[in-house]
Coordinates of C-alpha atoms and ligand atoms in Angstrom, one line a residue:
M6 CA -4.9 26.9 48.9
T7 CA -6.1 25.6 52.3
T8 CA -6.7 27.9 55.1
S9 CA -6.3 25.7 57.9
P10 CA -3.1 25.6 59.9
A11 CA 0.2 24.9 58.1
P12 CA 1.2 21.2 59.2
A13 CA 4.1 21.0 61.1
P14 CA 7.5 20.8 59.4
A15 CA 8.4 17.1 58.3
A16 CA 10.8 15.7 61.0
R17 CA 14.4 16.3 60.1
P18 CA 16.9 13.8 61.0
A19 CA 19.0 15.0 63.9
R20 CA 22.6 15.3 62.2
A21 CA 23.1 12.3 59.7
R22 CA 26.2 10.8 58.8
V23 CA 26.3 10.6 54.9
A24 CA 28.7 8.3 53.0
V25 CA 29.1 9.6 49.4
I26 CA 30.6 7.5 46.9
G27 CA 31.9 8.3 43.7
G28 CA 34.4 7.0 41.0
G29 CA 34.1 3.3 40.4
R30 CA 35.4 0.7 37.9
S31 CA 33.3 1.6 35.0
C32 CA 34.0 3.5 31.8
E33 CA 32.0 6.3 33.5
H34 CA 34.4 6.9 36.0
D35 CA 35.2 10.6 35.6
V36 CA 31.6 11.5 35.2
S37 CA 30.9 9.8 38.6
L38 CA 33.8 11.9 40.2
A39 CA 32.3 15.0 39.1
S40 CA 28.5 13.9 40.4
A41 CA 29.9 12.5 43.5
A42 CA 31.8 15.8 44.4
S43 CA 29.1 18.2 43.6
V44 CA 26.6 16.3 45.6
A45 CA 29.0 16.2 48.6
D46 CA 29.5 19.8 48.3
A47 CA 25.8 20.7 48.0
L48 CA 24.9 18.8 51.1
D49 CA 23.9 21.1 54.1
P50 CA 26.4 21.1 56.8
A51 CA 24.4 22.2 59.3
T52 CA 22.4 18.6 58.9
Y53 CA 25.0 16.3 57.4
D54 CA 28.3 15.3 58.2
V55 CA 29.7 13.8 54.8
V56 CA 32.2 11.1 54.5
R57 CA 33.5 11.0 51.1
L58 CA 34.8 7.8 49.6
T59 CA 36.3 7.1 46.3
I60 CA 36.3 3.7 44.3
A61 CA 39.5 3.7 42.0
R62 CA 39.4 2.4 38.4
D63 CA 41.2 -0.9 39.8
G64 CA 38.2 -1.2 42.5
S65 CA 40.2 0.1 45.5
W66 CA 38.7 2.4 48.1
S67 CA 40.1 5.5 49.5
T68 CA 38.7 8.3 51.8
D69 CA 39.4 12.1 50.9
D70 CA 42.7 12.1 52.9
G71 CA 43.9 9.8 50.6
A72 CA 44.0 6.8 52.9
R73 CA 43.5 3.5 51.1
L74 CA 41.0 1.1 52.5
D75 CA 40.6 -2.7 51.7
L76 CA 36.8 -3.8 51.0
A77 CA 36.8 -4.8 55.0
G78 CA 37.8 -1.3 55.7
A79 CA 35.6 0.4 53.5
V80 CA 32.5 -1.6 54.8
T81 CA 33.4 -0.4 58.3
V82 CA 33.3 2.9 57.5
L83 CA 29.9 2.7 55.6
A84 CA 28.5 0.9 58.4
R85 CA 29.4 3.6 60.8
C86 CA 27.3 6.0 58.7
D87 CA 23.6 6.5 58.9
V88 CA 23.0 6.3 55.2
V89 CA 25.0 5.6 52.0
L90 CA 24.6 7.8 48.8
P91 CA 26.0 5.7 45.8
V92 CA 26.7 8.0 42.9
V93 CA 28.6 5.7 40.8
H94 CA 27.3 5.2 37.5
G95 CA 27.4 2.0 35.0
P96 CA 28.6 -1.4 35.9
H97 CA 29.8 -1.9 39.5
G98 CA 28.0 0.6 40.7
E99 CA 24.8 1.5 39.2
D100 CA 23.9 -2.0 38.4
G101 CA 23.1 -2.9 42.1
E102 CA 26.6 -3.9 43.2
L103 CA 26.6 -1.0 45.7
A104 CA 23.2 -1.3 46.7
A105 CA 24.3 -5.1 47.6
L106 CA 27.2 -3.9 49.5
C107 CA 25.1 -1.6 51.6
E108 CA 22.7 -4.5 52.5
Q109 CA 25.6 -6.3 53.4
A110 CA 27.1 -3.8 55.5
G111 CA 23.5 -3.3 56.9
V112 CA 23.3 0.4 56.2
P113 CA 20.5 2.3 54.4
Y114 CA 21.3 3.7 51.2
V115 CA 19.6 6.2 48.6
G116 CA 18.3 4.7 45.5
S117 CA 17.2 1.6 43.7
A118 CA 17.9 -2.0 45.4
V119 CA 19.7 -4.4 43.7
G120 CA 17.2 -6.0 41.7
P121 CA 16.1 -2.9 39.8
G122 CA 19.6 -1.4 39.5
A123 CA 20.8 -4.7 37.6
V124 CA 17.8 -4.9 35.4
A125 CA 17.8 -1.2 34.5
M126 CA 21.6 -1.5 33.9
D127 CA 20.7 -4.0 31.3
K128 CA 19.2 -2.5 28.0
W129 CA 18.1 -5.6 26.5
V130 CA 16.0 -7.0 29.8
T131 CA 14.9 -3.0 30.3
K132 CA 13.1 -3.5 26.7
L133 CA 11.7 -6.4 27.7
V134 CA 9.9 -5.0 31.0
A135 CA 8.8 -1.8 29.2
E136 CA 7.4 -3.9 26.3
A137 CA 5.7 -6.0 28.7
V138 CA 3.8 -2.8 30.3
G139 CA 2.9 -1.5 27.2
I140 CA 5.6 1.0 26.6
A141 CA 7.3 0.9 23.1
T142 CA 11.0 0.5 22.8
A143 CA 13.5 0.7 19.6
P144 CA 13.4 -2.8 17.8
G145 CA 16.4 -4.4 18.5
R146 CA 18.5 -7.9 18.3
L147 CA 21.4 -9.0 20.7
V148 CA 24.5 -9.5 19.1
T149 CA 27.6 -11.3 21.3
A150 CA 31.2 -11.9 19.6
A151 CA 30.1 -15.3 18.7
S152 CA 27.4 -14.0 16.6
A153 CA 28.4 -10.7 15.4
S154 CA 30.0 -12.0 12.1
A155 CA 26.6 -13.5 11.1
L156 CA 25.0 -10.0 11.1
T157 CA 24.1 -8.7 7.8
W158 CA 23.5 -5.2 6.7
T159 CA 19.3 -4.5 6.6
G160 CA 19.8 -0.6 6.7
P161 CA 20.8 1.9 9.5
V162 CA 21.3 0.8 12.9
V163 CA 22.4 2.0 16.6
V164 CA 25.0 -0.1 17.9
K165 CA 25.6 0.0 21.5
P166 CA 26.8 -2.1 24.6
V167 CA 24.1 -3.6 26.5
A168 CA 25.8 -2.2 29.9
A169 CA 27.7 1.0 29.5
G170 CA 26.7 4.5 29.7
S171 CA 27.7 8.1 28.8
S172 CA 27.2 7.2 25.2
L173 CA 30.5 5.2 25.3
G174 CA 30.7 2.5 22.8
V175 CA 27.6 3.8 21.1
S176 CA 27.7 4.3 17.0
L177 CA 25.2 5.3 14.6
V178 CA 26.3 3.3 11.7
D179 CA 24.8 4.4 8.3
S180 CA 26.9 2.3 5.8
P181 CA 27.7 -1.3 5.5
E182 CA 31.3 -0.4 6.2
G183 CA 31.0 1.1 9.3
L184 CA 29.2 -2.1 10.9
A185 CA 32.2 -4.3 12.0
T186 CA 34.0 -1.3 14.1
A187 CA 30.9 -0.4 15.7
L188 CA 30.5 -3.9 17.0
A189 CA 34.1 -4.1 18.0
D190 CA 33.9 -0.7 19.7
A191 CA 30.7 -1.8 21.6
L192 CA 32.2 -5.4 22.3
A193 CA 35.2 -3.8 23.7
L194 CA 32.9 -2.5 26.6
D195 CA 30.5 -5.5 26.9
D196 CA 30.3 -9.1 26.1
R197 CA 26.7 -8.4 24.9
V198 CA 25.5 -5.4 22.3
L199 CA 22.4 -4.3 21.0
V200 CA 21.9 -3.5 17.5
E201 CA 18.6 -1.2 16.9
E202 CA 16.9 0.4 14.9
V203 CA 17.3 4.3 14.4
V204 CA 14.5 5.9 16.0
R205 CA 13.8 9.5 14.4
G206 CA 12.3 11.9 17.0
R207 CA 12.8 14.3 19.7
E208 CA 14.9 13.2 22.4
V209 CA 13.1 14.1 25.8
D210 CA 13.7 12.7 29.5
V211 CA 11.7 12.9 32.4
A212 CA 13.0 12.1 36.2
V213 CA 11.3 10.1 38.8
L214 CA 11.5 10.6 42.4
R215 CA 10.1 8.9 45.6
R216 CA 10.1 11.7 48.0
A217 CA 10.8 11.4 51.9
D218 CA 7.0 11.0 52.5
G219 CA 6.5 8.1 50.0
S220 CA 4.7 9.8 47.3
V221 CA 6.4 9.4 43.7
V222 CA 6.6 12.3 41.4
A223 CA 7.6 12.9 38.0
S224 CA 9.6 15.8 37.2
P225 CA 8.8 18.2 33.9
A226 CA 10.6 16.9 30.7
L227 CA 13.7 17.9 29.7
E228 CA 14.5 18.2 25.9
I229 CA 18.1 17.3 24.6
V230 CA 18.7 19.6 21.6
V231 CA 21.6 18.6 19.7
D232 CA 22.8 18.5 16.1
G233 CA 23.0 15.1 15.2
F234 CA 23.8 12.2 17.6
F235 CA 23.9 12.6 21.4
D236 CA 27.5 11.1 21.8
H237 CA 30.2 11.2 24.4
A238 CA 31.4 14.6 22.8
A239 CA 28.0 16.5 22.6
K240 CA 27.0 15.0 26.2
Y241 CA 30.1 16.5 27.8
G242 CA 31.6 18.9 25.2
G243 CA 29.2 21.4 25.4
G244 CA 27.4 20.4 22.0
A245 CA 23.9 20.0 23.4
D246 CA 21.6 22.2 25.0
F247 CA 19.2 21.3 27.7
Q248 CA 15.7 22.8 27.0
V249 CA 13.9 22.6 30.6
P250 CA 10.9 22.2 30.7
A251 CA 10.7 20.7 27.3
A252 CA 8.0 22.6 24.9
L253 CA 5.5 19.8 25.1
D254 CA 1.7 19.9 24.2
E255 CA -0.5 18.7 27.4
V256 CA -1.1 15.1 25.6
D257 CA 2.7 14.4 24.7
A258 CA 3.5 15.8 28.3
K259 CA 0.8 13.7 30.2
A260 CA 2.0 10.5 28.1
L261 CA 5.4 10.9 28.8
E262 CA 4.8 11.5 32.7
A263 CA 2.4 8.2 32.7
A264 CA 5.1 6.1 30.8
A265 CA 7.9 7.4 32.9
L266 CA 5.8 6.6 36.2
A267 CA 4.9 3.2 34.6
A268 CA 8.3 2.3 34.0
Y269 CA 9.9 3.2 37.3
D270 CA 7.0 1.3 38.9
A271 CA 7.6 -1.9 36.5
L272 CA 11.3 -1.8 37.4
G273 CA 10.9 -1.3 41.0
C274 CA 12.9 1.7 41.1
D275 CA 13.4 3.8 44.4
G276 CA 15.4 7.2 45.1
V277 CA 15.6 8.8 41.5
A278 CA 15.7 7.6 38.2
R279 CA 16.0 9.3 35.0
L280 CA 13.8 8.1 32.0
D281 CA 15.2 8.5 28.3
F282 CA 12.5 8.6 25.7
F283 CA 12.3 9.5 22.0
L284 CA 9.4 11.4 21.1
T285 CA 8.3 10.2 17.3
D286 CA 5.7 10.8 15.2
A287 CA 4.1 7.3 16.4
G288 CA 4.3 8.1 19.8
L289 CA 6.8 7.4 22.8
V290 CA 9.8 5.2 22.6
L291 CA 11.7 4.4 25.6
N292 CA 15.7 4.4 25.1
E293 CA 16.7 3.7 28.6
V294 CA 16.3 4.1 32.4
N295 CA 19.2 5.3 34.5
T296 CA 18.8 4.5 38.3
V297 CA 21.9 6.6 39.2
P298 CA 21.8 9.3 36.8
G299 CA 24.2 12.4 36.6
M300 CA 23.8 14.3 39.6
T301 CA 26.1 17.5 39.4
E302 CA 24.0 20.7 39.9
H303 CA 23.8 21.0 36.3
S304 CA 22.9 17.4 35.3
Q305 CA 19.6 17.0 33.9
V306 CA 17.9 15.4 37.0
P307 CA 18.9 18.5 39.1
R308 CA 17.9 21.0 36.3
M309 CA 14.4 19.2 35.8
F310 CA 13.6 19.3 39.6
A311 CA 14.9 22.9 39.9
A312 CA 12.3 23.9 37.1
A313 CA 9.7 22.3 39.3
G314 CA 10.7 24.5 42.4
L315 CA 12.8 21.7 44.1
P316 CA 16.4 23.2 44.4
Y317 CA 19.4 20.9 44.3
A318 CA 20.0 20.8 48.1
A319 CA 16.4 20.2 48.8
L320 CA 16.5 17.3 46.0
L321 CA 19.4 15.8 47.9
D322 CA 17.6 16.0 51.0
E323 CA 14.4 14.3 50.0
L324 CA 16.6 11.4 48.7
I325 CA 18.3 10.9 52.0
R326 CA 15.5 11.4 54.3
A327 CA 13.4 8.9 52.0
A328 CA 16.3 6.4 52.6
L329 CA 16.8 7.2 56.5
P330 CA 14.7 5.1 58.6
A331 CA 11.6 6.8 59.9
P332 CA 12.5 8.8 63.3
T333 CA 11.1 7.4 66.3
T334 CA 8.9 9.5 68.0
S335 CA 9.0 9.6 71.9
A336 CA 6.1 10.7 74.0
Ligands
LIG426 N1 17.7 3.3 18.8 C1 18.4 4.5 18.8 N2 18.0 5.5 17.6 C2 18.5 6.5 17.7 N3 19.4 7.2 18.4 C3 19.7 6.5 19.8 C4 19.3 5.2 19.6 N4 19.8 4.5 20.6 C5 20.6 5.4 21.1 N5 20.8 6.5 20.4 C6 21.5 8.1 20.6 O1 22.8 7.5 21.1 C7 22.6 8.2 22.6 C8 23.5 7.4 23.7 O2 22.6 6.2 23.7 P1 22.2 5.6 25.0 O3 21.6 4.2 24.8 O4 21.3 6.6 25.9 O5 23.3 5.2 25.9 P2 24.0 5.8 27.4 O6 23.7 4.6 28.2 O7 25.5 5.5 26.9 O8 23.6 6.9 27.5 C9 21.3 8.6 22.9 O9 21.2 9.7 23.9 C10 20.9 9.1 21.8 O10 21.0 10.2 21.3
LIG427 MG1 21.7 7.6 27.4

C-alpha cells in the first residue's frame, strides 16, 4: 500500500441517459429480457436516467410504456441517449447487429464492436482465431443441410449450431441413431452446424473486462458443477451449481487468465466478455466466447466480478463509463 495521498476519484459523468436494450429476435429472447431488466434495475438512479427498450421476437421495438417504435423511431430514441447498453444475446444482437445500429445512430455503446461481436458469435470462426493464437479448441467439422447426410458415425460427438446460445440446439450424441435428430435440431436454429469431439474435463469460465480507465482485467474463474451435460434445462432449471472462485491450482489459474486475455485481445473484444473453457488432463480447451454474456445479478459474470470485490452496480458503472466519451476538463 502506498502512503501518498489518495488519487482524486475518477471523474463521473454528470447525469447520463442510458438506453438498456433487451429481448431480441433470437431463441435467447427470454434470457435477454431477464438480463436487461436486472441491469436496468441496478443502475444507480443518482447517476443514470434509464430508457428501457425491448425488441420483440418479430424485431419490432417498444418502450417500457408499451409504445411501439418503428426502426427510425428506435434510432431517434437511441440517438437522444448518452450511451446504449445492449443486452441482447445471440443472433441479431450479440453478433454485432446492435453495435452497427449504434454506430449508424452515432451513439456510444457498451461492449464489443461489430467485427468482434460477429466473429465471437460464430463458433467456427472463433475456433480459427483461437487456434491461430495457440489456444486449443475441440476438433470439429462444419456441416450444412447439404452435407449432413454424408456424415458418418465415428464415435460420440457434440452437435451444435454455429451461432446460437443458452445450449439451445446443442446435443450430446452417444449412439449412431441419435445423429440425425441432433443434426435436425441444430439445423433448425442455424444453416451451419458444428460436429465436435466430446471434450472431457471441468467446465471453467473466465470473464474479461475493459475498465473505464482502459485497463483490461480478468475475473476469478468460475466452475460449472453439473451432473451430466450443461444443457438448457441445467442452465435455467437450477440443475447446475457455480463455484466461484473455482478451486484451481495456481498453474491452471494463471493459464486460464492468460488464455482468456489472449482470446479477448485476438478477437478485439470490448466491454465485458465471458470466455468458456474446458480444463482437461491435456490442458485448456476454449469452448466459446460470449460478448454479451448473461447479466442478471445472479449470472456468471456478475458473480465472478463480485467475488473479486467489484459489485454488480459497480461493474455496470465501469462498463458505462468505459463507453462514454472522456469528460472534457474545463480550466
Ligand atoms: N465439444 C464439447 N464437448 C463436451 N461438451 C460440450 C462440447 N460443446 C459443448 N458442450 C457442452 O454443451 C454446453 C453448451 O454448448 P455451448 O457451445 O457452450 O453452446 P451455447 O452457446 O448454447 O452455450 C457447454 O456448456 C458444454 O457443457
Ligand atoms: Mg455456452
